[in-house]
Amino acid sequence: MCRMCLVEVGRVQRDRATGQVVMEGDKPKIAFAPKLETACTVPVEEGMHVRTLNSKVEAARKDVVEFLLTSHPLDCPICDKGGECPLQNLTMRHGPGTSRFIYGEKLHSEKHVPLGTEDNALIYLDRERCIQCARCTRFSDEVAGDHVIGFYERGRKIEIVTFSDPGFDSKFSGNTTDICPVGALTTKDFRFGARPWELINSASICPHCPVGCNLHVNTRRTGASGKFEVKRIMPRQNELVNEIWICDKGRFGHHFTASPDRLTTPLIKKNGQLVEASWDEALDLVASKLKAAGSSVYGLAGGRLSNEDFYEFRKLFNGNAALYSRMGGGDLVQKIGIGVGSNFSAMGNPHTGAGGTTIVVVASDLEEEAPIWWLRVKQASERGANLIVVNARPTKLDKYAAKKITYEYGDEVNAVDGLTDAVKGSENLVV
Ligand code: SF4
Ligand code: SF4
Ligand code: FES
């Protein structure tokens, strides 16, 4: 735990003998604890008061930064996190500028440690940079439900290790590199690939599954070819879709964009041969043919497009368009879909009025097919939503389900029919 978020916490005071709230005038009396507490681990309480900025808190943060730097390498110029590193920012804000510790006494640990084998590891660890904040282990345990990394040893020797085989066996491992507040965890895909300030940021949507996670595509012009190439994919926060997470497929599955087999120039058929053309020429040709065809033309769109693209596509064809459902997971959206207005964040949450939500997952291994939906359904179930899993085989969602219904392959329809009466009365049903 890094302890950088130390704050002063006050709670409603209660009489030790009676348990009654002690009043000060017409308000409850607030008693501040003598010691500071870590804001990121203390559960919120009714009536709690938190002081985030006063001389006691500021002094503690300054000391914590100095302490963290006692064993932190001074390699910001070559560290992948440099330029977007919370520890750099905190050092600029709170750091003393000089250290009372002797550089020669710094602890030196292993660098470039693949969390897995050299060939298949997606994530690399630079142990020396780790400040033992536990964000990565808490994410894996609490958010992803994958108990595959943890702390080993004690005190200054403490280090992150993976104990799964294969190493760091999680479909969400890349998220730990986003939340690691230093350059300890980096992706094999991006490390030493570019400096963050050289990247151009474009908002996009993931094309790999029906979830449609919101993304940032980071591109950079390459010196050799002068062309832009995708350097990394980062999550873009959208609480209604993917919160701030993406799966490893969405993060690392972008190299097809640089495939030499991709068409990069429009081709027009002339005299039976496909010949290269300019975009203006190609678009003019398509526009003239569409105009000439009038209402007799019909558009088929692939399931990998975003809703926004579908909207524009339909407009282009004056409504004469359909989703060709066998491409890119579109069939899942078209045949099953998400209920209008459904909000994963609210499901199972009694404070949103959707505490009694029932979610039924039929014939789907969400972790494989729509990983972020898996994450969100799991979270909803942990909050109290009633989860029913209907499948012919075991899936990872089973352990979060209140009920598991197993059918024989081919008997899906009967299984769903049998369920219909049981869930008929449920509100906010998402299937
Ligand atoms: S690897 Fe990063 S996220 Fe994990 S404990 Fe170390 S500093 Fe924190
Ligand atoms: S869950 Fe993964 S594959 Fe699906 S849209 Fe999100 S990032 Fe892409
Ligand atoms: S202990 Fe709270 S952010 Fe590190």
mmCIF file of C-alpha atoms in Angstrom, residues 36-402:
data_model
loop_
_atom_site.group_PDB
_atom_site.id
_atom_site.type_symbol
_atom_site.label_atom_id
_atom_site.label_comp_id
_atom_site.label_asym_id
_atom_site.label_seq_id
_atom_site.Cartn_x
_atom_site.Cartn_y
_atom_site.Cartn_z
ATOM 1 C CA LEU A 36 -4.297 9.547 9.250
ATOM 2 C CA GLU A 37 -6.040 6.860 7.195
ATOM 3 C CA THR A 38 -5.685 5.710 3.584
ATOM 4 C CA ALA A 39 -8.622 7.122 1.630
ATOM 5 C CA CYS A 40 -8.598 4.329 -0.940
ATOM 6 C CA THR A 41 -9.251 1.555 1.570
ATOM 7 C CA VAL A 42 -11.581 3.108 4.149
ATOM 8 C CA PRO A 43 -15.276 2.378 3.484
ATOM 9 C CA VAL A 44 -17.522 5.441 3.366
ATOM 10 C CA GLU A 45 -19.796 5.886 6.395
ATOM 11 C CA GLU A 46 -22.885 7.945 7.056
ATOM 12 C CA GLY A 47 -21.882 11.365 8.411
ATOM 13 C CA MET A 48 -18.171 10.865 7.697
ATOM 14 C CA HIS A 49 -15.994 14.003 7.392
ATOM 15 C CA VAL A 50 -12.768 13.843 5.367
ATOM 16 C CA ARG A 51 -10.000 16.464 5.402
ATOM 17 C CA THR A 52 -7.899 16.092 2.296
ATOM 18 C CA LEU A 53 -5.930 19.326 2.511
ATOM 19 C CA ASN A 54 -4.433 20.597 5.719
ATOM 20 C CA SER A 55 -0.921 20.909 7.099
ATOM 21 C CA LYS A 56 -1.014 17.455 8.779
ATOM 22 C CA VAL A 57 -2.051 15.718 5.559
ATOM 23 C CA GLU A 58 0.373 17.727 3.385
ATOM 24 C CA ALA A 59 3.296 16.909 5.710
ATOM 25 C CA ALA A 60 2.412 13.193 5.650
ATOM 26 C CA ARG A 61 2.269 13.143 1.846
ATOM 27 C CA LYS A 62 5.637 14.845 1.610
ATOM 28 C CA ASP A 63 7.145 12.221 3.922
ATOM 29 C CA VAL A 64 5.513 9.385 1.987
ATOM 30 C CA VAL A 65 6.930 10.642 -1.336
ATOM 31 C CA GLU A 66 10.402 10.887 0.178
ATOM 32 C CA PHE A 67 10.027 7.380 1.566
ATOM 33 C CA LEU A 68 8.750 5.944 -1.745
ATOM 34 C CA LEU A 69 11.722 7.421 -3.554
ATOM 35 C CA THR A 70 14.228 5.765 -1.225
ATOM 36 C CA SER A 71 14.044 2.636 -3.351
ATOM 37 C CA HIS A 72 12.724 3.994 -6.606
ATOM 38 C CA PRO A 73 15.139 4.143 -9.542
ATOM 39 C CA LEU A 74 15.799 7.535 -11.107
ATOM 40 C CA ASP A 75 14.996 6.299 -14.586
ATOM 41 C CA CYS A 76 12.081 8.536 -15.588
ATOM 42 C CA PRO A 77 13.823 9.478 -18.872
ATOM 43 C CA ILE A 78 13.682 5.861 -20.059
ATOM 44 C CA CYS A 79 10.579 4.727 -18.176
ATOM 45 C CA ASP A 80 7.444 4.027 -20.212
ATOM 46 C CA LYS A 81 5.268 5.721 -17.606
ATOM 47 C CA GLY A 82 7.301 8.947 -17.855
ATOM 48 C CA GLY A 83 4.984 11.775 -18.878
ATOM 49 C CA GLU A 84 1.846 10.101 -17.506
ATOM 50 C CA CYS A 85 3.155 8.876 -14.153
ATOM 51 C CA PRO A 86 1.267 9.723 -10.955
ATOM 52 C CA LEU A 87 4.477 9.295 -8.921
ATOM 53 C CA GLN A 88 6.243 11.869 -11.139
ATOM 54 C CA ASN A 89 3.324 14.251 -10.659
ATOM 55 C CA LEU A 90 3.222 13.677 -6.903
ATOM 56 C CA THR A 91 6.971 14.191 -6.644
ATOM 57 C CA MET A 92 6.638 17.488 -8.513
ATOM 58 C CA ARG A 93 3.815 18.532 -6.195
ATOM 59 C CA HIS A 94 4.950 17.232 -2.805
ATOM 60 C CA GLY A 95 8.539 16.082 -3.243
ATOM 61 C CA PRO A 96 11.236 17.771 -1.202
ATOM 62 C CA GLY A 97 13.611 18.126 -4.186
ATOM 63 C CA THR A 98 16.491 16.572 -2.241
ATOM 64 C CA SER A 99 16.731 13.297 -0.367
ATOM 65 C CA ARG A 100 18.125 12.544 3.061
ATOM 66 C CA PHE A 101 18.751 8.992 1.914
ATOM 67 C CA ILE A 102 22.005 7.813 0.367
ATOM 68 C CA TYR A 103 21.721 6.788 -3.270
ATOM 69 C CA GLY A 104 24.123 3.873 -2.809
ATOM 70 C CA GLU A 105 21.773 2.305 -0.264
ATOM 71 C CA LYS A 106 18.897 2.002 -2.697
ATOM 72 C CA LEU A 107 17.482 -1.466 -3.087
ATOM 73 C CA HIS A 108 18.076 -2.853 -6.567
ATOM 74 C CA SER A 109 15.662 -5.456 -7.892
ATOM 75 C CA GLU A 110 15.042 -7.356 -11.094
ATOM 76 C CA LYS A 111 14.040 -5.471 -14.231
ATOM 77 C CA HIS A 112 12.155 -6.645 -17.335
ATOM 78 C CA VAL A 113 10.503 -9.643 -15.661
ATOM 79 C CA PRO A 114 7.913 -11.273 -17.942
ATOM 80 C CA LEU A 115 4.795 -12.266 -15.991
ATOM 81 C CA GLY A 116 4.582 -15.551 -17.835
ATOM 82 C CA THR A 117 7.102 -17.060 -20.203
ATOM 83 C CA GLU A 118 9.280 -14.842 -22.385
ATOM 84 C CA ASP A 119 7.246 -15.939 -25.418
ATOM 85 C CA ASN A 120 3.702 -15.519 -24.199
ATOM 86 C CA ALA A 121 3.839 -12.844 -21.471
ATOM 87 C CA LEU A 122 1.705 -9.806 -22.230
ATOM 88 C CA ILE A 123 2.786 -7.905 -19.135
ATOM 89 C CA TYR A 124 6.307 -7.116 -17.928
ATOM 90 C CA LEU A 125 7.308 -6.156 -14.413
ATOM 91 C CA ASP A 126 10.162 -3.869 -13.403
ATOM 92 C CA ARG A 127 10.384 -4.825 -9.737
ATOM 93 C CA GLU A 128 12.558 -1.871 -8.818
ATOM 94 C CA ARG A 129 9.850 0.592 -9.788
ATOM 95 C CA CYS A 130 7.044 -1.084 -7.821
ATOM 96 C CA ILE A 131 5.838 1.013 -4.879
ATOM 97 C CA GLN A 132 3.750 -1.873 -3.433
ATOM 98 C CA CYS A 133 0.476 0.011 -3.754
ATOM 99 C CA ALA A 134 -1.502 -3.235 -4.367
ATOM 100 C CA ARG A 135 -3.654 -1.677 -7.053
ATOM 101 C CA CYS A 136 -2.794 -4.464 -9.509
ATOM 102 C CA THR A 137 -3.495 -7.270 -7.044
ATOM 103 C CA ARG A 138 -6.716 -5.652 -5.858
ATOM 104 C CA PHE A 139 -7.902 -5.168 -9.438
ATOM 105 C CA SER A 140 -7.191 -8.794 -10.287
ATOM 106 C CA ASP A 141 -8.799 -10.127 -7.098
ATOM 107 C CA GLU A 142 -11.729 -7.770 -6.651
ATOM 108 C CA VAL A 143 -12.648 -6.504 -10.124
ATOM 109 C CA ALA A 144 -11.555 -9.277 -12.485
ATOM 110 C CA GLY A 145 -12.012 -12.143 -10.004
ATOM 111 C CA ASP A 146 -8.706 -13.648 -11.180
ATOM 112 C CA HIS A 147 -6.516 -14.597 -8.218
ATOM 113 C CA VAL A 148 -3.350 -14.880 -10.279
ATOM 114 C CA ILE A 149 -0.938 -12.245 -8.945
ATOM 115 C CA GLY A 150 -0.001 -11.339 -5.397
ATOM 116 C CA PHE A 151 2.690 -10.094 -3.038
ATOM 117 C CA TYR A 152 5.579 -12.313 -1.985
ATOM 118 C CA GLU A 153 8.060 -11.679 0.856
ATOM 119 C CA ARG A 154 7.839 -8.901 3.462
ATOM 120 C CA GLY A 155 9.123 -5.384 4.123
ATOM 121 C CA ARG A 156 11.510 -3.872 1.583
ATOM 122 C CA LYS A 157 11.814 -7.248 -0.140
ATOM 123 C CA ILE A 158 8.124 -7.420 -0.979
ATOM 124 C CA GLU A 159 7.481 -8.025 -4.671
ATOM 125 C CA ILE A 160 4.725 -8.853 -7.132
ATOM 126 C CA VAL A 161 4.678 -12.439 -8.395
ATOM 127 C CA THR A 162 2.333 -14.442 -10.552
ATOM 128 C CA PHE A 163 1.325 -17.881 -9.376
ATOM 129 C CA SER A 164 -0.870 -19.058 -12.218
ATOM 130 C CA ASP A 165 0.221 -21.311 -15.031
ATOM 131 C CA PRO A 166 0.425 -19.767 -17.600
ATOM 132 C CA GLY A 167 1.595 -16.624 -15.804
ATOM 133 C CA PHE A 168 -0.860 -13.768 -15.191
ATOM 134 C CA ASP A 169 -3.668 -15.886 -16.611
ATOM 135 C CA SER A 170 -6.376 -13.257 -16.980
ATOM 136 C CA LYS A 171 -8.324 -11.777 -19.865
ATOM 137 C CA PHE A 172 -8.094 -8.362 -18.209
ATOM 138 C CA SER A 173 -4.362 -8.225 -17.397
ATOM 139 C CA GLY A 174 -3.668 -5.086 -19.458
ATOM 140 C CA ASN A 175 -5.826 -2.974 -17.132
ATOM 141 C CA THR A 176 -3.216 -3.358 -14.399
ATOM 142 C CA THR A 177 -0.733 -1.413 -16.550
ATOM 143 C CA ASP A 178 -3.194 1.500 -16.697
ATOM 144 C CA ILE A 179 -3.762 1.599 -12.955
ATOM 145 C CA CYS A 180 -0.171 0.898 -11.895
ATOM 146 C CA PRO A 181 0.843 4.367 -10.689
ATOM 147 C CA VAL A 182 4.455 3.879 -11.790
ATOM 148 C CA GLY A 183 6.219 2.146 -14.653
ATOM 149 C CA ALA A 184 6.406 -1.180 -12.826
ATOM 150 C CA LEU A 185 3.832 -2.915 -15.000
ATOM 151 C CA THR A 186 4.052 -2.306 -18.726
ATOM 152 C CA THR A 187 2.736 -4.138 -21.765
ATOM 153 C CA LYS A 188 5.096 -6.086 -24.001
ATOM 154 C CA ASP A 189 3.170 -4.549 -26.866
ATOM 155 C CA PHE A 190 3.978 -0.920 -26.046
ATOM 156 C CA ARG A 191 7.053 -0.876 -23.801
ATOM 157 C CA PHE A 192 9.800 1.256 -25.329
ATOM 158 C CA GLY A 193 7.448 1.855 -28.275
ATOM 159 C CA ALA A 194 6.848 5.609 -27.943
ATOM 160 C CA ARG A 195 6.705 8.456 -25.436
ATOM 161 C CA PRO A 196 3.143 9.332 -24.390
ATOM 162 C CA TRP A 197 3.493 12.966 -25.481
ATOM 163 C CA GLU A 198 4.315 11.899 -29.047
ATOM 164 C CA LEU A 199 1.008 10.086 -29.448
ATOM 165 C CA ILE A 200 -2.103 11.323 -31.192
ATOM 166 C CA ASN A 201 -5.255 10.373 -29.364
ATOM 167 C CA SER A 202 -8.402 9.422 -31.303
ATOM 168 C CA ALA A 203 -11.664 8.319 -29.707
ATOM 169 C CA SER A 204 -12.936 5.012 -31.053
ATOM 170 C CA ILE A 205 -15.003 1.887 -30.369
ATOM 171 C CA CYS A 206 -13.615 -1.639 -30.077
ATOM 172 C CA PRO A 207 -14.604 -3.809 -33.066
ATOM 173 C CA HIS A 208 -13.960 -7.222 -31.527
ATOM 174 C CA CYS A 209 -17.183 -8.119 -29.726
ATOM 175 C CA PRO A 210 -20.751 -6.922 -29.128
ATOM 176 C CA VAL A 211 -19.856 -4.895 -26.029
ATOM 177 C CA GLY A 212 -18.411 -2.033 -28.074
ATOM 178 C CA CYS A 213 -16.003 -0.765 -25.416
ATOM 179 C CA ASN A 214 -15.018 2.881 -25.748
ATOM 180 C CA LEU A 215 -11.353 3.273 -26.628
ATOM 181 C CA HIS A 216 -8.576 5.725 -27.310
ATOM 182 C CA VAL A 217 -6.461 4.766 -30.299
ATOM 183 C CA ASN A 218 -2.953 6.181 -29.846
ATOM 184 C CA THR A 219 -1.094 6.637 -33.129
ATOM 185 C CA ARG A 220 2.301 8.045 -34.064
ATOM 186 C CA ARG A 221 3.954 8.935 -37.340
ATOM 187 C CA THR A 222 6.881 6.604 -37.960
ATOM 188 C CA GLY A 223 10.178 8.058 -39.038
ATOM 189 C CA ALA A 224 10.910 5.342 -41.608
ATOM 190 C CA SER A 225 7.701 5.323 -43.642
ATOM 191 C CA GLY A 226 6.178 8.674 -42.662
ATOM 192 C CA LYS A 227 2.887 6.809 -42.125
ATOM 193 C CA PHE A 228 0.835 6.768 -38.931
ATOM 194 C CA GLU A 229 0.741 3.515 -37.028
ATOM 195 C CA VAL A 230 -1.272 2.355 -34.042
ATOM 196 C CA LYS A 231 1.033 2.262 -31.027
ATOM 197 C CA ARG A 232 -1.444 1.275 -28.344
ATOM 198 C CA ILE A 233 -5.118 1.004 -27.429
ATOM 199 C CA MET A 234 -6.304 2.511 -24.150
ATOM 200 C CA PRO A 235 -9.731 2.403 -22.481
ATOM 201 C CA ARG A 236 -11.982 5.462 -22.723
ATOM 202 C CA GLN A 237 -14.267 5.894 -19.734
ATOM 203 C CA ASN A 238 -17.956 5.233 -20.324
ATOM 204 C CA GLU A 239 -19.816 4.148 -17.199
ATOM 205 C CA LEU A 240 -22.723 2.781 -19.238
ATOM 206 C CA VAL A 241 -20.563 0.497 -21.366
ATOM 207 C CA ASN A 242 -17.108 -0.442 -20.091
ATOM 208 C CA GLU A 243 -16.512 1.845 -17.088
ATOM 209 C CA ILE A 244 -12.715 2.342 -17.419
ATOM 210 C CA TRP A 245 -11.780 -1.256 -18.346
ATOM 211 C CA ILE A 246 -11.159 -3.162 -21.568
ATOM 212 C CA CYS A 247 -10.199 -6.770 -22.140
ATOM 213 C CA ASP A 248 -6.847 -7.915 -23.509
ATOM 214 C CA LYS A 249 -8.405 -8.792 -26.866
ATOM 215 C CA GLY A 250 -9.490 -5.174 -27.323
ATOM 216 C CA ARG A 251 -6.160 -3.821 -26.057
ATOM 217 C CA PHE A 252 -3.720 -6.032 -27.901
ATOM 218 C CA GLY A 253 -5.692 -7.173 -30.946
ATOM 219 C CA HIS A 254 -4.903 -4.125 -33.088
ATOM 220 C CA HIS A 255 -2.019 -5.377 -35.195
ATOM 221 C CA PHE A 256 -4.322 -6.321 -38.078
ATOM 222 C CA THR A 257 -4.430 -2.583 -38.819
ATOM 223 C CA ALA A 258 -0.795 -2.761 -39.935
ATOM 224 C CA SER A 259 -1.166 -5.972 -41.968
ATOM 225 C CA PRO A 260 0.521 -5.722 -45.379
ATOM 226 C CA ASP A 261 -2.528 -7.555 -46.801
ATOM 227 C CA ARG A 262 -4.891 -4.685 -46.004
ATOM 228 C CA LEU A 263 -6.223 -2.522 -48.799
ATOM 229 C CA THR A 264 -4.912 0.986 -48.257
ATOM 230 C CA THR A 265 -5.864 2.460 -51.624
ATOM 231 C CA PRO A 266 -9.280 2.254 -53.317
ATOM 232 C CA LEU A 267 -9.447 -0.024 -56.349
ATOM 233 C CA ILE A 268 -11.793 0.545 -59.290
ATOM 234 C CA LYS A 269 -12.520 -2.085 -61.902
ATOM 235 C CA LYS A 270 -11.582 -0.800 -65.367
ATOM 236 C CA ASN A 271 -11.677 -3.115 -68.377
ATOM 237 C CA GLY A 272 -12.019 -6.109 -66.087
ATOM 238 C CA GLN A 273 -8.932 -5.148 -64.028
ATOM 239 C CA LEU A 274 -8.794 -3.645 -60.542
ATOM 240 C CA VAL A 275 -6.687 -0.494 -60.691
ATOM 241 C CA GLU A 276 -5.679 1.921 -57.957
ATOM 242 C CA ALA A 277 -7.681 5.141 -57.707
ATOM 243 C CA SER A 278 -7.789 8.241 -55.518
ATOM 244 C CA TRP A 279 -10.344 8.456 -52.699
ATOM 245 C CA ASP A 280 -12.108 11.335 -54.494
ATOM 246 C CA GLU A 281 -12.435 9.275 -57.652
ATOM 247 C CA ALA A 282 -13.704 6.210 -55.764
ATOM 248 C CA LEU A 283 -16.195 8.128 -53.616
ATOM 249 C CA ASP A 284 -17.538 10.060 -56.622
ATOM 250 C CA LEU A 285 -18.080 6.767 -58.435
ATOM 251 C CA VAL A 286 -19.893 5.172 -55.475
ATOM 252 C CA ALA A 287 -22.048 8.288 -54.976
ATOM 253 C CA SER A 288 -23.064 8.398 -58.635
ATOM 254 C CA LYS A 289 -23.947 4.667 -58.651
ATOM 255 C CA LEU A 290 -25.963 4.953 -55.442
ATOM 256 C CA LYS A 291 -27.856 7.943 -56.808
ATOM 257 C CA ALA A 292 -28.568 6.124 -60.048
ATOM 258 C CA ALA A 293 -29.814 3.038 -58.184
ATOM 259 C CA GLY A 294 -32.248 5.119 -56.071
ATOM 260 C CA SER A 295 -34.423 3.080 -53.725
ATOM 261 C CA SER A 296 -33.579 -0.237 -55.405
ATOM 262 C CA VAL A 297 -30.318 -0.527 -53.483
ATOM 263 C CA TYR A 298 -30.097 -2.264 -50.100
ATOM 264 C CA GLY A 299 -27.201 -2.053 -47.624
ATOM 265 C CA LEU A 300 -25.841 -4.918 -45.512
ATOM 266 C CA ALA A 301 -23.648 -3.896 -42.577
ATOM 267 C CA GLY A 302 -21.268 -6.091 -40.587
ATOM 268 C CA GLY A 303 -21.766 -6.606 -36.872
ATOM 269 C CA ARG A 304 -18.451 -5.010 -35.977
ATOM 270 C CA LEU A 305 -19.655 -1.458 -36.629
ATOM 271 C CA SER A 306 -20.569 0.885 -33.802
ATOM 272 C CA ASN A 307 -24.152 2.080 -33.245
ATOM 273 C CA GLU A 308 -23.132 5.493 -34.557
ATOM 274 C CA ASP A 309 -21.846 3.931 -37.776
ATOM 275 C CA PHE A 310 -25.056 1.882 -38.131
ATOM 276 C CA TYR A 311 -27.108 5.045 -37.739
ATOM 277 C CA GLU A 312 -25.196 6.825 -40.499
ATOM 278 C CA PHE A 313 -25.270 3.684 -42.658
ATOM 279 C CA ARG A 314 -29.051 3.450 -42.440
ATOM 280 C CA LYS A 315 -29.354 7.115 -43.307
ATOM 281 C CA LEU A 316 -27.140 6.611 -46.357
ATOM 282 C CA PHE A 317 -29.527 3.938 -47.630
ATOM 283 C CA ASN A 318 -32.699 5.823 -46.660
ATOM 284 C CA GLY A 319 -33.546 3.104 -44.163
ATOM 285 C CA ASN A 320 -33.009 0.273 -46.677
ATOM 286 C CA ALA A 321 -30.284 -1.371 -44.629
ATOM 287 C CA ALA A 322 -29.884 -4.411 -42.414
ATOM 288 C CA LEU A 323 -27.359 -5.893 -40.091
ATOM 289 C CA TYR A 324 -25.699 -8.895 -41.687
ATOM 290 C CA SER A 325 -25.724 -10.784 -38.464
ATOM 291 C CA ARG A 326 -23.198 -13.502 -39.153
ATOM 292 C CA MET A 327 -20.308 -11.079 -39.092
ATOM 293 C CA GLY A 328 -18.439 -9.981 -35.996
ATOM 294 C CA GLY A 329 -20.791 -10.948 -33.211
ATOM 295 C CA GLY A 330 -23.675 -8.939 -34.634
ATOM 296 C CA ASP A 331 -25.957 -11.945 -34.309
ATOM 297 C CA LEU A 332 -25.657 -11.743 -30.539
ATOM 298 C CA VAL A 333 -26.722 -8.105 -30.568
ATOM 299 C CA GLN A 334 -29.503 -8.635 -33.077
ATOM 300 C CA LYS A 335 -31.085 -11.763 -31.632
ATOM 301 C CA ILE A 336 -30.479 -11.153 -27.979
ATOM 302 C CA GLY A 337 -29.296 -7.602 -27.396
ATOM 303 C CA ILE A 338 -29.433 -5.484 -24.311
ATOM 304 C CA GLY A 339 -32.765 -4.195 -23.055
ATOM 305 C CA VAL A 340 -33.435 -0.573 -23.952
ATOM 306 C CA GLY A 341 -32.080 1.676 -21.227
ATOM 307 C CA SER A 342 -30.449 -1.155 -19.325
ATOM 308 C CA ASN A 343 -27.648 0.091 -17.137
ATOM 309 C CA PHE A 344 -25.201 -2.428 -15.713
ATOM 310 C CA SER A 345 -24.037 0.061 -13.080
ATOM 311 C CA ALA A 346 -27.498 0.166 -11.556
ATOM 312 C CA MET A 347 -28.249 -3.548 -11.546
ATOM 313 C CA GLY A 348 -28.227 -5.139 -8.131
ATOM 314 C CA ASN A 349 -27.684 -1.746 -6.533
ATOM 315 C CA PRO A 350 -30.434 -1.054 -3.984
ATOM 316 C CA HIS A 351 -29.636 2.692 -4.048
ATOM 317 C CA THR A 352 -30.660 2.942 -7.708
ATOM 318 C CA GLY A 353 -33.977 1.176 -7.336
ATOM 319 C CA ALA A 354 -32.667 -1.769 -9.389
ATOM 320 C CA GLY A 355 -31.637 -3.914 -6.432
ATOM 321 C CA GLY A 356 -33.992 -6.730 -7.382
ATOM 322 C CA THR A 357 -32.720 -7.102 -10.941
ATOM 323 C CA THR A 358 -32.629 -10.593 -12.392
ATOM 324 C CA ILE A 359 -30.073 -11.262 -15.116
ATOM 325 C CA VAL A 360 -30.423 -14.425 -17.177
ATOM 326 C CA VAL A 361 -27.437 -15.493 -19.279
ATOM 327 C CA VAL A 362 -28.434 -18.146 -21.810
ATOM 328 C CA ALA A 363 -26.065 -20.335 -23.856
ATOM 329 C CA SER A 364 -23.235 -17.841 -23.620
ATOM 330 C CA ASP A 365 -19.760 -17.969 -22.156
ATOM 331 C CA LEU A 366 -19.590 -14.238 -21.556
ATOM 332 C CA GLU A 367 -15.958 -14.232 -20.485
ATOM 333 C CA GLU A 368 -14.984 -15.580 -23.923
ATOM 334 C CA GLU A 369 -17.609 -13.893 -26.061
ATOM 335 C CA ALA A 370 -18.090 -10.482 -24.463
ATOM 336 C CA PRO A 371 -15.505 -10.127 -21.701
ATOM 337 C CA ILE A 372 -16.564 -6.757 -20.333
ATOM 338 C CA TRP A 373 -20.185 -7.919 -20.035
ATOM 339 C CA TRP A 374 -18.810 -10.820 -17.995
ATOM 340 C CA LEU A 375 -17.106 -8.318 -15.700
ATOM 341 C CA ARG A 376 -20.241 -6.241 -15.355
ATOM 342 C CA VAL A 377 -22.603 -9.157 -14.803
ATOM 343 C CA LYS A 378 -20.210 -10.495 -12.155
ATOM 344 C CA GLN A 379 -20.172 -7.101 -10.424
ATOM 345 C CA ALA A 380 -23.967 -6.823 -10.571
ATOM 346 C CA SER A 381 -24.274 -10.269 -9.016
ATOM 347 C CA GLU A 382 -21.822 -9.317 -6.247
ATOM 348 C CA ARG A 383 -23.950 -6.232 -5.556
ATOM 349 C CA GLY A 384 -26.997 -8.425 -5.116
ATOM 350 C CA ALA A 385 -28.547 -8.938 -8.576
ATOM 351 C CA ASN A 386 -30.154 -12.324 -9.047
ATOM 352 C CA LEU A 387 -28.086 -14.125 -11.679
ATOM 353 C CA ILE A 388 -29.363 -17.212 -13.486
ATOM 354 C CA VAL A 389 -26.952 -19.001 -15.819
ATOM 355 C CA VAL A 390 -28.422 -21.381 -18.386
ATOM 356 C CA ASN A 391 -25.807 -23.352 -20.290
ATOM 357 C CA ALA A 392 -24.944 -26.828 -21.470
ATOM 358 C CA ARG A 393 -21.463 -26.638 -19.966
ATOM 359 C CA PRO A 394 -19.782 -25.014 -16.990
ATOM 360 C CA THR A 395 -18.583 -21.429 -17.439
ATOM 361 C CA LYS A 396 -16.690 -19.095 -15.155
ATOM 362 C CA LEU A 397 -19.887 -17.181 -14.436
ATOM 363 C CA ASP A 398 -21.366 -20.195 -12.611
ATOM 364 C CA LYS A 399 -19.789 -19.319 -9.286
ATOM 365 C CA TYR A 400 -21.545 -15.931 -9.260
ATOM 366 C CA ALA A 401 -24.940 -17.405 -10.182
ATOM 367 C CA ALA A 402 -27.792 -17.832 -7.734
#
